[in-house]
Short mmCIF file of C-alpha atoms in Angstrom, two decimals:
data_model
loop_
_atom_site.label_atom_id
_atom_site.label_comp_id
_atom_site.label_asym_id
_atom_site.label_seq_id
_atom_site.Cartn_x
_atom_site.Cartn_y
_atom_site.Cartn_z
CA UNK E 67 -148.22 215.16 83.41
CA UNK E 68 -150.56 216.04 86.42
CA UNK E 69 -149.42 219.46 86.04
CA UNK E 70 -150.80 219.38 82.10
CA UNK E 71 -154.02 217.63 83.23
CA UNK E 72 -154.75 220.29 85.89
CA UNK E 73 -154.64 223.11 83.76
CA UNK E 74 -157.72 225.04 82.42
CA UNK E 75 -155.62 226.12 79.53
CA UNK E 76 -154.81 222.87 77.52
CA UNK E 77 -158.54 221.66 78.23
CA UNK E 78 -161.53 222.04 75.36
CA UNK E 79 -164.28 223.54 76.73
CA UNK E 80 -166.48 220.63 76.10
CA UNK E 81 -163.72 218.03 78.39
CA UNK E 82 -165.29 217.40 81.34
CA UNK E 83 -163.69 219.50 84.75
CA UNK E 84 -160.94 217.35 86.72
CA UNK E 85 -161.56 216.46 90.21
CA UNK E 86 -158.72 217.27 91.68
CA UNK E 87 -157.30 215.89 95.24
CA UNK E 88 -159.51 217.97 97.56
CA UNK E 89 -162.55 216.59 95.54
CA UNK E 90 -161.46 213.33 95.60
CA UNK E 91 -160.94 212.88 99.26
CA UNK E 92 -164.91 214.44 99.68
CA UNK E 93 -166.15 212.12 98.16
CA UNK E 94 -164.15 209.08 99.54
CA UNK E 95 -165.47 210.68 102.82
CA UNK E 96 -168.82 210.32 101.58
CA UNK E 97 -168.24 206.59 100.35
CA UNK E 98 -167.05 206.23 103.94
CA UNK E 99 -170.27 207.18 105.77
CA UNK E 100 -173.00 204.41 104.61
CA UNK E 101 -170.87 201.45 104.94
CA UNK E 102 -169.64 202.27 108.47
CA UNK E 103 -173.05 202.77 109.63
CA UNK E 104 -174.15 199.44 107.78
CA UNK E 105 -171.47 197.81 110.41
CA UNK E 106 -171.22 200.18 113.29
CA UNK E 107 -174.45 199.22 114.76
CA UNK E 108 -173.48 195.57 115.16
CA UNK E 109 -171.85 195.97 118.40
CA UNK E 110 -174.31 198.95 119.99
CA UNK E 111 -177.17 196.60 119.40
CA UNK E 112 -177.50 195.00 122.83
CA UNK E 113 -177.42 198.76 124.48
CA UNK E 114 -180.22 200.02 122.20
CA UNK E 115 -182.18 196.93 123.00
CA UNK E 116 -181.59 197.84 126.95
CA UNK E 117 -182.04 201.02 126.67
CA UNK E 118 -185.36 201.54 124.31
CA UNK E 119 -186.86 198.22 125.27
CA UNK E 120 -187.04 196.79 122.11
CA UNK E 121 -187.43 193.33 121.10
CA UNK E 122 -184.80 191.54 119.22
CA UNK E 123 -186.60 191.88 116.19
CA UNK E 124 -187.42 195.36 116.69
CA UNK E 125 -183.68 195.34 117.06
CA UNK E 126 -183.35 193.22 113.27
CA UNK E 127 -185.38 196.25 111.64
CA UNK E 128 -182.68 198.40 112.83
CA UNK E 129 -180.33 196.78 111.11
CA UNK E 130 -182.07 195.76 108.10
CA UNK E 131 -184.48 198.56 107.50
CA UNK E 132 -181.29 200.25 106.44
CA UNK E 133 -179.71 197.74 104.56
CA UNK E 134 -183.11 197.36 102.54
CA UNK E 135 -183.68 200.98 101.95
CA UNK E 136 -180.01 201.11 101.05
CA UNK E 137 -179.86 198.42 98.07
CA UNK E 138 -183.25 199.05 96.64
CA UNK E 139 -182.82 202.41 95.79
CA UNK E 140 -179.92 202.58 94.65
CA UNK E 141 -179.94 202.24 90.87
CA UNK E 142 -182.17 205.17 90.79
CA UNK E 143 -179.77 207.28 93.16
CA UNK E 144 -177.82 206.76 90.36
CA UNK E 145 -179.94 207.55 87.25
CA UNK E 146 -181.04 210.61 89.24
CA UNK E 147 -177.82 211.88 89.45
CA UNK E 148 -177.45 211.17 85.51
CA UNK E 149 -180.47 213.04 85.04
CA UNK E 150 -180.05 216.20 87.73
CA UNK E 151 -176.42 216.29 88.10
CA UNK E 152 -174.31 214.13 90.56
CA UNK E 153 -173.37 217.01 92.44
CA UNK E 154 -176.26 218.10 93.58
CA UNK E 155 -177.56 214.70 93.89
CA UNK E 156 -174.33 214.28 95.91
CA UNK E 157 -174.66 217.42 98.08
CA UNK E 158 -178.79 216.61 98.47
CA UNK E 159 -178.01 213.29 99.73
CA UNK E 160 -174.97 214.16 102.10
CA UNK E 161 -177.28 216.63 104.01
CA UNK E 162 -180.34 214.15 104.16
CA UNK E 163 -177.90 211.58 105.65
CA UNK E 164 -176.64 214.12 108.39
CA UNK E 165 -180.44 214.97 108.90
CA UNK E 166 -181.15 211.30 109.29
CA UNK E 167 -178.34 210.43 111.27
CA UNK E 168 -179.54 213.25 113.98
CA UNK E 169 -182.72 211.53 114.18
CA UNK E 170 -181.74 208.37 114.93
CA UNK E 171 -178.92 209.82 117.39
CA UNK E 172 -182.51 211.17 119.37
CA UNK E 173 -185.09 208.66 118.73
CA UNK E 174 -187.57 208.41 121.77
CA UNK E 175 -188.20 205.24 120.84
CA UNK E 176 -187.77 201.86 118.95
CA UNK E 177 -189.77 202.96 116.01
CA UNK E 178 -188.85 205.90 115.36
CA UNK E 179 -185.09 204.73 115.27
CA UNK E 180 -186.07 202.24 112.45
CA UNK E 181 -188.32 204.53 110.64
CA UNK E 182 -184.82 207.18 110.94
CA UNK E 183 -182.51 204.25 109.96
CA UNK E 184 -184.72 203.54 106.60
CA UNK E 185 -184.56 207.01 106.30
CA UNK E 186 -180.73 207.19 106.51
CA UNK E 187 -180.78 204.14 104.14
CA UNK E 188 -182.60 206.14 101.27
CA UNK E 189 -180.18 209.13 101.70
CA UNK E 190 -177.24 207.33 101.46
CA UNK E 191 -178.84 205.21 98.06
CA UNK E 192 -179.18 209.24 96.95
CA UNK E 193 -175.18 210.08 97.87
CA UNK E 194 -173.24 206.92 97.20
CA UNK E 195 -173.67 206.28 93.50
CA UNK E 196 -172.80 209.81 92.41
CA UNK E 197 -169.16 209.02 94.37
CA UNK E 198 -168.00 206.27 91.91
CA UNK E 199 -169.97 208.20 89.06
CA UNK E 200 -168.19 211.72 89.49
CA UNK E 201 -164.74 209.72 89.36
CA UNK E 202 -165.87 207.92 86.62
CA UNK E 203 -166.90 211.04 84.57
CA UNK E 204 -164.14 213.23 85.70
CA UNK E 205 -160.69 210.62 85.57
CA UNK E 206 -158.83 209.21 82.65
CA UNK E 207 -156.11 206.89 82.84
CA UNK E 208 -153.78 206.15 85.81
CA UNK E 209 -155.78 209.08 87.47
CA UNK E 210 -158.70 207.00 87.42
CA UNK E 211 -156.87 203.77 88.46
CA UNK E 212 -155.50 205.61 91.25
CA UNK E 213 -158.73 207.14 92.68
CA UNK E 214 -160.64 203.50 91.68
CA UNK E 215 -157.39 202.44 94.32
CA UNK E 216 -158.16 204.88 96.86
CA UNK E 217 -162.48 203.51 96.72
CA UNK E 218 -161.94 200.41 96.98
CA UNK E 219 -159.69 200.52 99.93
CA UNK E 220 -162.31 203.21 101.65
CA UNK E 221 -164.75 200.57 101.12
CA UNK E 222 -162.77 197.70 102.75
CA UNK E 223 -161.56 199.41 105.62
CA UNK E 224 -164.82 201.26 106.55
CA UNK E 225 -166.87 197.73 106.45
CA UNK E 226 -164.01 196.56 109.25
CA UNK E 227 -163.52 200.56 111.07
CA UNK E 228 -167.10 200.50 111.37
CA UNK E 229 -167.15 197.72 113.68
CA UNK E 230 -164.34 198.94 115.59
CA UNK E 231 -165.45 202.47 115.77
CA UNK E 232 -168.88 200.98 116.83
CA UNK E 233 -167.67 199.30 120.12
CA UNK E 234 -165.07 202.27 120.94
CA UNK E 235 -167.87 205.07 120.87
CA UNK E 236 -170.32 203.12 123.29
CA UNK E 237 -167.68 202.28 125.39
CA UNK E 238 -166.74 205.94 125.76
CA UNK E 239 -170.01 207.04 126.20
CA UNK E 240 -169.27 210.65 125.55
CA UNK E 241 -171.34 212.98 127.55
CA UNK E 242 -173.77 210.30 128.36
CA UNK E 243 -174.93 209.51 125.03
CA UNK E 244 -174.10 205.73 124.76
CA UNK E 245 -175.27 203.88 121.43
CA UNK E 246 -176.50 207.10 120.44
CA UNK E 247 -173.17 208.40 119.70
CA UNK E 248 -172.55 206.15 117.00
CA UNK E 249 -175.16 208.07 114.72
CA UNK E 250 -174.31 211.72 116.53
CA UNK E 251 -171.00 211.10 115.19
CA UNK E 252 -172.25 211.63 111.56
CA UNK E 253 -173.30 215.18 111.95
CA UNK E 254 -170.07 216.79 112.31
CA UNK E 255 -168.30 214.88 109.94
CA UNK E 256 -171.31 215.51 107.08
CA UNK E 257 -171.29 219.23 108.10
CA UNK E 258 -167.47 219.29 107.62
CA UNK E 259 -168.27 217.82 103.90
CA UNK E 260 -170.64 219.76 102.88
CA UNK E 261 -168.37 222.60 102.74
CA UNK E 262 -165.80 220.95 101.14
CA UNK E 263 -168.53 219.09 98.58
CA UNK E 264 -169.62 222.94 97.63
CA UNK E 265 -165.66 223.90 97.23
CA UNK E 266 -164.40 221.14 95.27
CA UNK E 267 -166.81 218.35 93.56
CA UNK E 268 -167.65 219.81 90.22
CA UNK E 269 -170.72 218.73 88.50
CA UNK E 270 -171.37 216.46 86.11
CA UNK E 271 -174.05 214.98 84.28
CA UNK E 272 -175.40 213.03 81.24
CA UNK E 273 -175.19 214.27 78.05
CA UNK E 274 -178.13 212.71 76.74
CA UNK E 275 -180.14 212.78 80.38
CA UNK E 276 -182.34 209.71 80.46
CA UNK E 277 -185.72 209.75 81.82
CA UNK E 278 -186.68 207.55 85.68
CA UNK E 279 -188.25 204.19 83.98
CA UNK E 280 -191.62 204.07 86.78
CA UNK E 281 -192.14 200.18 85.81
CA UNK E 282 -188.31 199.39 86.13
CA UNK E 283 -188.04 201.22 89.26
CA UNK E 284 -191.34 199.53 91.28
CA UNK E 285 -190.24 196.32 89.96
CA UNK E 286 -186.44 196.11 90.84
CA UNK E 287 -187.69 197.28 94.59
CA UNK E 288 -190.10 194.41 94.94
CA UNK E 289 -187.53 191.84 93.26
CA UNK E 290 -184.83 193.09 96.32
CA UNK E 291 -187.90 193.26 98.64
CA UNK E 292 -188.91 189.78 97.74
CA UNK E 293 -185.68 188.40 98.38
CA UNK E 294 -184.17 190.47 100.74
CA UNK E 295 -186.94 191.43 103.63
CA UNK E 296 -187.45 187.67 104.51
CA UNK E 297 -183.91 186.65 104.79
CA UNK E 298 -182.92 189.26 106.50
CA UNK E 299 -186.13 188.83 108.88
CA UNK E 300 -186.89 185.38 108.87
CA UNK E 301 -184.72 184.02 111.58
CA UNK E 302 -185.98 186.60 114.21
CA UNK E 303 -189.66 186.12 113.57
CA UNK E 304 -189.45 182.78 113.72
CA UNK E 305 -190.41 182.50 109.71
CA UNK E 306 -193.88 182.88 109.21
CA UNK E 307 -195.85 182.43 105.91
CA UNK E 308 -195.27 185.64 104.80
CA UNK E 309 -191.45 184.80 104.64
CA UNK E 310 -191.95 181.57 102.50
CA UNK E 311 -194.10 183.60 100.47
CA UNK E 312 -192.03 186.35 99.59
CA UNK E 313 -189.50 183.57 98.86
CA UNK E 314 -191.68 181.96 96.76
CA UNK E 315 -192.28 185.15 94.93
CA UNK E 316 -189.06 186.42 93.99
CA UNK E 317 -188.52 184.32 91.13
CA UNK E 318 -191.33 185.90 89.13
CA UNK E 319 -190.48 188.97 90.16
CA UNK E 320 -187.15 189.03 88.90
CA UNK E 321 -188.60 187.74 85.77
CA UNK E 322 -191.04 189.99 85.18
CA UNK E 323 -188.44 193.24 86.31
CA UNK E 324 -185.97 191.57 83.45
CA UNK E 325 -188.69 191.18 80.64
CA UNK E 326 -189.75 195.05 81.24
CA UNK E 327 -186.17 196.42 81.01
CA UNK E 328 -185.47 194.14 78.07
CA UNK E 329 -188.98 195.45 76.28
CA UNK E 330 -187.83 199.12 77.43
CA UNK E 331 -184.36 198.21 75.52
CA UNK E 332 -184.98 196.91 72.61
CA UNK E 333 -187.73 199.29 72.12
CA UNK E 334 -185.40 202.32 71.99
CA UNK E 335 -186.69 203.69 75.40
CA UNK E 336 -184.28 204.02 78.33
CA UNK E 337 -184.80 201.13 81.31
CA UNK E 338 -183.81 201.66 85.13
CA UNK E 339 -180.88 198.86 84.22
CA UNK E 340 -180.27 198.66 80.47
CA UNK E 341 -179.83 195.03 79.57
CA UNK E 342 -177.50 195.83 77.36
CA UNK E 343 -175.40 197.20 80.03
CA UNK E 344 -174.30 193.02 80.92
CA UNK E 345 -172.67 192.86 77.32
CA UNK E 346 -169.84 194.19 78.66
CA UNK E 347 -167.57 191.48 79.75
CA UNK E 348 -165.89 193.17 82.53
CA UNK E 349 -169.37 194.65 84.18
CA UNK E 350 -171.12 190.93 83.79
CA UNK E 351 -167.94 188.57 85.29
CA UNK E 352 -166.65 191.30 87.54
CA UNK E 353 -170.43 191.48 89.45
CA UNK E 354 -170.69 187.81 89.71
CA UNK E 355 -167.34 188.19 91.84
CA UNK E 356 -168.90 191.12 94.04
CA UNK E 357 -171.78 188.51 94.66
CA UNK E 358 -169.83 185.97 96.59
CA UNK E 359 -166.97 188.20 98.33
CA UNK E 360 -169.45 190.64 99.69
CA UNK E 361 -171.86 187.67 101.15
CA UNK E 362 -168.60 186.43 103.03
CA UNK E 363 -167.13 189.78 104.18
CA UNK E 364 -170.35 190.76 105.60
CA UNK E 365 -171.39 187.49 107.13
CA UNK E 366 -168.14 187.64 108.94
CA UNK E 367 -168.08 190.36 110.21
CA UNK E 368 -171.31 189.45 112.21
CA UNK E 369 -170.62 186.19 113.16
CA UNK E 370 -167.07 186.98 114.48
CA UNK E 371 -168.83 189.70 116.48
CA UNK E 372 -171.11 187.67 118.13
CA UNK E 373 -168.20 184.88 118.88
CA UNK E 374 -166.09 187.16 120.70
CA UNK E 375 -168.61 188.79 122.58
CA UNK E 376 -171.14 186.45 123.48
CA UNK E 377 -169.14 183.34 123.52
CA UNK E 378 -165.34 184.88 124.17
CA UNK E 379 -166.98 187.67 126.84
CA UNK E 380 -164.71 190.03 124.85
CA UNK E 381 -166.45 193.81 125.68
CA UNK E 382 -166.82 195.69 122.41
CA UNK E 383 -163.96 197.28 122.21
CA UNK E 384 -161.54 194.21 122.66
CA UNK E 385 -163.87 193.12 120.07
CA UNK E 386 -163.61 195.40 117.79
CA UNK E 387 -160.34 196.04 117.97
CA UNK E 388 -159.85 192.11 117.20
CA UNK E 389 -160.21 192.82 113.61
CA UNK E 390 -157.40 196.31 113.70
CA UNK E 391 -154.67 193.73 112.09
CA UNK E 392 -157.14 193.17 109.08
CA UNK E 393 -158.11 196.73 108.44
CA UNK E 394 -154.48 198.18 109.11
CA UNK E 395 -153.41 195.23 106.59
CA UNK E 396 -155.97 195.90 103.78
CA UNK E 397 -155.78 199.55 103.68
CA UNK E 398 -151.87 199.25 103.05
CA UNK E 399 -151.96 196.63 100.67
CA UNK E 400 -154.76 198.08 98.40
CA UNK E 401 -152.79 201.02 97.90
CA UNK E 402 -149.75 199.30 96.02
CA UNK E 403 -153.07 197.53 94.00
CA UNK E 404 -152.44 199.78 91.25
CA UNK E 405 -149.12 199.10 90.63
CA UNK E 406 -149.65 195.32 91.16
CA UNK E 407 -152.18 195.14 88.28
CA UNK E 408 -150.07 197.11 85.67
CA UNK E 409 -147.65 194.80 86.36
CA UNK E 410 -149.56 191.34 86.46
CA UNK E 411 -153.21 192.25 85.25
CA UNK E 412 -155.99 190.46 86.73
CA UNK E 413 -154.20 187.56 88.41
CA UNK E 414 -153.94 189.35 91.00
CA UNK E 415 -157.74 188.97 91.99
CA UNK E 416 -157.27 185.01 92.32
CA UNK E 417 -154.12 185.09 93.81
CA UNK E 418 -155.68 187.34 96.46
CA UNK E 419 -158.46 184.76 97.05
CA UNK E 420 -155.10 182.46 97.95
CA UNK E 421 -154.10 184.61 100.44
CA UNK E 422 -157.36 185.32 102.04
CA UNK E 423 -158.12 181.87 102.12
CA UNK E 424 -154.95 181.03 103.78
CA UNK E 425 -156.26 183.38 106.28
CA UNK E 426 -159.68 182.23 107.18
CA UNK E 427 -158.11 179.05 107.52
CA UNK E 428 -155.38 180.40 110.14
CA UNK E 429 -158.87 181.98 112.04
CA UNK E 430 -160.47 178.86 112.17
CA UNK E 431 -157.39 176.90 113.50
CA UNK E 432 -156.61 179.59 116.17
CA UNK E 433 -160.80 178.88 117.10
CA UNK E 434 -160.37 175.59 117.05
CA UNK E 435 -157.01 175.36 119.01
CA UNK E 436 -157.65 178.56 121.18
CA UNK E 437 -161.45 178.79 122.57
CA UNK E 438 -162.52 180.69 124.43
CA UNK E 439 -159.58 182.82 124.91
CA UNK E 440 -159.89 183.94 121.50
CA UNK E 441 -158.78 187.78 121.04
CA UNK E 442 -156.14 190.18 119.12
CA UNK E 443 -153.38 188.10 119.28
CA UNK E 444 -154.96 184.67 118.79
CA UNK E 445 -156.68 185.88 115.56
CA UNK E 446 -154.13 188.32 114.28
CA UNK E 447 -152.05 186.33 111.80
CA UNK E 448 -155.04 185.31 110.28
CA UNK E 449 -156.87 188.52 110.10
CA UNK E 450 -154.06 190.54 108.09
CA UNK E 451 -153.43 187.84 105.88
CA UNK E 452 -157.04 187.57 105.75
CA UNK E 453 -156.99 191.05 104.82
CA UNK E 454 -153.91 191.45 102.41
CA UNK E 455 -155.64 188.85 100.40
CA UNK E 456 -159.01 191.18 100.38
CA UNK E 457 -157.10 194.43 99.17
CA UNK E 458 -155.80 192.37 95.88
CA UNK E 459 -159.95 191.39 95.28
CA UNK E 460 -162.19 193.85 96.11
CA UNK E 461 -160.63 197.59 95.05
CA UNK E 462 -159.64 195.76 91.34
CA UNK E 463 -162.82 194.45 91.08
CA UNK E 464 -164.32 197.80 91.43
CA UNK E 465 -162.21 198.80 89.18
CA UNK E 466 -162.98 196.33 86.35
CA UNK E 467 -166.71 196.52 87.17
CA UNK E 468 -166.60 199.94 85.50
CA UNK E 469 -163.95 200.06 83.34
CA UNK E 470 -166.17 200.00 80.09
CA UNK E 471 -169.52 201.62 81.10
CA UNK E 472 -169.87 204.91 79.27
CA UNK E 473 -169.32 207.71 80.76
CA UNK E 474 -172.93 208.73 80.04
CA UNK E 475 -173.93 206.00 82.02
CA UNK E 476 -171.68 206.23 84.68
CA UNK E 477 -175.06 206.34 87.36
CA UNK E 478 -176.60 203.35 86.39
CA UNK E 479 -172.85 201.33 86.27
CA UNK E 480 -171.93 202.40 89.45
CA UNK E 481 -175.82 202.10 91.09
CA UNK E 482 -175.87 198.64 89.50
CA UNK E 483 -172.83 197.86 91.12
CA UNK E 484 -173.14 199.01 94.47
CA UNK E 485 -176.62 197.43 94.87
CA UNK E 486 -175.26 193.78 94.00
CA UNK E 487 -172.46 194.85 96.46
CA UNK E 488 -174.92 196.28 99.40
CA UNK E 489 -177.51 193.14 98.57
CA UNK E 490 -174.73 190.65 98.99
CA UNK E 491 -173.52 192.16 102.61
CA UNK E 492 -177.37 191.82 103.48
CA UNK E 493 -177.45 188.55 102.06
CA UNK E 494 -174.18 187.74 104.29
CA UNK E 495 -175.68 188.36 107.33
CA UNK E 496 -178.86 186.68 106.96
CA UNK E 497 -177.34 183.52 105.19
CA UNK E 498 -174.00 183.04 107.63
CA UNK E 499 -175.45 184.76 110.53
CA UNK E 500 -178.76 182.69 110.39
CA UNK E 501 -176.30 179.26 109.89
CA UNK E 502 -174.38 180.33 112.92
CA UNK E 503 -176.86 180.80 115.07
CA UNK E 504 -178.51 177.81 114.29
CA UNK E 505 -175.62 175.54 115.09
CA UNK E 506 -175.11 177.11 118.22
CA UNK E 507 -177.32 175.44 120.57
CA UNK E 508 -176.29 171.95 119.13
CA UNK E 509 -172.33 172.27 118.34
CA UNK E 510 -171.59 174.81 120.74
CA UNK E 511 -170.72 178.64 120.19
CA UNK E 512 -166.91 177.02 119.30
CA UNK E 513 -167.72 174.28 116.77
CA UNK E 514 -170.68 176.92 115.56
CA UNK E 515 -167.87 179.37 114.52
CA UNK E 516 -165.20 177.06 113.10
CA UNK E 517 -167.91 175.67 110.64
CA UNK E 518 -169.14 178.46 109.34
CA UNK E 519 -165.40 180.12 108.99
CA UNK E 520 -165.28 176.59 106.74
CA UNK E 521 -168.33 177.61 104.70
CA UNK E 522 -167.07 181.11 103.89
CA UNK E 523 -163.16 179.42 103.13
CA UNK E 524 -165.44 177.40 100.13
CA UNK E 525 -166.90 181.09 99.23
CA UNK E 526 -163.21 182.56 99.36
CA UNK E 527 -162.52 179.60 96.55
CA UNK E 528 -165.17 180.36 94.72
CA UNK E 529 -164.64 184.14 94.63
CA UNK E 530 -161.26 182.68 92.99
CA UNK E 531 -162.28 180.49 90.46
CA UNK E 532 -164.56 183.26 89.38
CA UNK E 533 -161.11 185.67 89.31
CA UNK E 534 -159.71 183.13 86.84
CA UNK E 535 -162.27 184.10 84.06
CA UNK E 536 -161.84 188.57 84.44
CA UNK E 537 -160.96 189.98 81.59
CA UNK E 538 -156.41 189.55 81.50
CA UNK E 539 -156.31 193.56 81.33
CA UNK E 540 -158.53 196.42 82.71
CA UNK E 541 -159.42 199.25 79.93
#
C-alpha cells in the first residue's frame, strides 16, 4: 500500500504530492523549535536577569513578549500560507526564526532580547501553522493518522525537553556562553532544516486562495492582546489600571472581532476565522478540550520549576531532569495512540484524563509526604503516569481538531488551533503561576505547590468530562 501511494505513476496530476518520511520529520523538526523555546527559557531566567541586569519584569517580557507575538499571529501565519504557499511560508519563517534566535543569543541588553524574542515569536506564528497544514493537505488515511501521531507527541515532549534542555545548556555553559546558548542552539539546527525543507516539503496551497481579512486580523490581535498582555503581566507590575482596563476591555473586543467575521461570512467574503468553520463538531468540542489541558500543562510546568528550584534548591539540571520520566513516558505511549483509537475511538481521550489524574495526584502526595527533598525519584511515579495519561489526550485531540476542515482550509484549521493551544499555555502560566506565587508567602512554598497541583487535578477532570462528548470516531 505505501509502495502504491508513493508512486508518481498511479497519481492524477491534479492529487496533491505525498510528503514522504524525510518531509515529514522536517517539519516535525520545525513543530519542535517554538514550543521548546516557549519552555526553555524558564530555567535560564535567573542568569539573564544576573547577567543583563534586568528587572523581573523586564525578565516577564522575555517570556511573554514571545508567547504574545506567538498566539496573535498565528491565524494569519496560516491564511498566508493558504494564500502564498505553505512551503515557502514554511521555509520564510524557518529562516526568520534562526535569524531571530541569533539575535537574542547576542543581545547587549535587556531590550533588545525582548524586542528579538517578539521577533522570534512572529517567525515562528509564520512557520508553525504551515506544519499541521502541509500534513493536512498532503496525507490521507492511516498516513495521516500516523503523522497526526508523530505531532502530537513532538508537541508533548518538546513542551517537557524544553525545560530539560533549558537547565542542561546553562549548566554546560559551552564556550562561555551561558543562557545565551539556549537561543545559539537554534541556528544550527534551523540551518540543518532548511536544507532538508528545500529537499523534501513540497508545496501546497489553496485552490481557491483567500484574500488577508485587514478588520479580522487587527481585531483578533487586540481581542488576544486584551486578554493576554495583562495576565501575563499583571502579577509583575504589581497590576496597574492599565491591566484592569484591558481586562475590562476584552469582552467587547471579542464581540466586536466575532460580529465582523460573522458579517464577512454571511456576506460571501472570506473572514480571518470563518464562523462557519465551528459547525464542525469535531473542530468546536475538540478546541474546548485544548483550552483546559494546555492551561494545566503549561502552568505546571512553571510552577514545578520554581518548587524544585527555589524551594527544593534543586540546580537546573536536577530540575529539569525531574520531569525525564514524563517526557520518556509520553513520547512512547503516544506512539501506540494510533492503534489505540482504531481500536476504542475516542474513549481513549477520557480515559487518559484518568490516568493523568491519577498522576498529579501521586505528585502532590509525594509533595506533601516528601518536602523538601523532592527530586527524580520522589516525583517519578507520578510524572510518567502523569504523562502516559497526556499521550492518550493531547496527540488525538489534534487529531480530531482537524479531521473535517477542508483541505482548502487547512491554514486557518490548523492556525485556529494552535492559537487556542499557544493562548492556553500563556494563560497557564499567568493563571497557576500567579496562584502559586501568591500562596507562597502565607502557606509556604510546600502547601503553595500541593494546592495548586489540586487545582490543575480539577482541570485534569474537566479536560475529561469534556472527552466524554468528542465525536465516538475520527473521520
Amino acid at each position: 500500500m505505501t509502495e502504491t501511494i508513493a508512486s508518481p505513476t498511479v497519481r492524477s496530476p491534479s492529487a496533491p504530492p505525498a510528503l514522504g518520511g524525510p518531509g515529514l520529520f522536517t517539519v516535525l523538526l520545525a513543530a519542535a523549535l517554538p514550543l521548546i523555546d516557549f519552555f526553555i527559557v524558564n530555567v535560564a531566567l535567573p542568569s539573564m536577569g544576573a547577567d543583563l541586569s534586568a528587572s523581573e519584569s523586564v525578565l516577564e517580557l522575555v517570556v511573554s513578549g514571545y508567547g504574545l507575538a506567538y498566539a496573535v499571529l498565528l491565524v494569519l501565519g496560516g491564511r498566508l500560507g493558504d494564500l502564498f504557499g505553505r512551503r515557502r511560508l514554511f521555509l520564510g519563517g524557518m529562516a526568520a526564526f534562526g535569524l531571530t534566535s541569533l539575535a537574542c543569543g547576542l543581545a547587549p541588553d535587556a531590550w533588545t532580547l525582548v524586542a528579538a524574542r517578539i521577533a522570534q515569536g512572529a517567525a515562528s506564528a509564520a512557520m508553525l501553522p504551515q506544519v499541521l497544514a502541509t500534513i493536512q493537505a498532503t496525507t490521507s488515511g492511516r498516513r495521516r493518522a500516523k503523522a497526526m501521531g508523530l505531532y502530537g507527541a513532538t508537541a508533548g515532549l518538546s513542551m517537557v525537553a524544553g525545560q530539560i534542555l533549558g537547565g542542561i545548556l546553562v549548566a554546560a555553559d559551552i564556550a562561555g556562553t551561558g543562557w545565551r546558548s539556549v537561543f545559539l542552539v537554534n541556528v544550527p539546527v534551523v540551518v540543518v532544516g532548511l536544507v532538508l525543507a528545500a529537499r523534501t516539503v513540497p508545496e501546497t496551497r489553496s485552490q481557491r486562495p483567500e484574500p488577508v481579512d485587514g478588520p479580522g486580523t487587527v481585531l483578533l490581535a487586540l481581542s488576544l492582546l486584551t486578554l493576554l498582555a495583562p495576565l501575563t503581566e499583571g502579577r509583575s507590575a504589581g497590576w496597574p489600571l492599565w491591566t484592569w482596563l484591558s481586562l475590562a476591555a476584552f469582552p467587547f473586543v471579542a464581540a466586536a472581532f466575532y460580529a465582523v467575521e460573522r458579517r464577512a461570512d454571511r456576506q460571501g467574503r472570506t473572514p480571518l476565522v470563518p464562523p462557519s468553520l465551528f459547525a464542525l463538531v469535531s473542530l468546536r468540542r475538540g478546541l474546548m478540550l485544548i483550552l483546559p489541558f494546555s492551561l494545566g500543562f503549561s502552568g505546571f510546568m512553571f510552577v514545578i520549576a520554581v518548587a524544585l528550584q527555589r524551594g527544593a534548591g534543586l540546580g537546573p539540571v536536577p530540575a529539569g531532569l525531574a520531569l525525564a520520566p514524563m517526557a520518556v513516558v509520553f513520547f512512547c505511549v503516544s506512539l501506540a495512540g494510533p492503534r489505540l483509537v482504531t481500536r476504542y475511538g475516542t474513549r481513549v481521550v477520557p480515559a487518559g484524563a484518568v490516568i493523568q489524574g491519577l498522576g498529579v495526584g501521586l505528585m502532590a502526595l509525594a509533595a506533601w509526604c516528601s518536602w523538601p527533598d523532592l527530586g527524580f525519584v520522589e516525583l517519578l511515579p507520578g510524572a510518567a503516569i502523569a504523562g502516559a495519561g497526556q499521550a492518550l489526550q493531547l496527540p488525538v485531540v489534534f487529531r480530531i481538531v482537524l479531521s473535517e476542515v477542508p483541505t482548502a482550509r487547512a491554514g486557518v484549521g490548523s492556525g485556529v488551533m494552535i492559537t487556542t493551544q499557544q493562548s492556553a499555555l500563556a494563560l497557564g502560566v499567568a493563571t497557576l503561576g500567579t496562584l502559586f506565587l501568591s500562596l507562597v508567602p502565607g502557606l509556604g512554598m510546600r502547601d503553595a505547590l500541593v494546592t495548586t497541583l489540586l487545582v490543575q487535578l480539577a482541570g485534569v477532570a474537566l479536560t475529561g468530562l469534556l472527552g466524554l462528548r468528542l465525536p465516538r470516531t475520527i473521520g
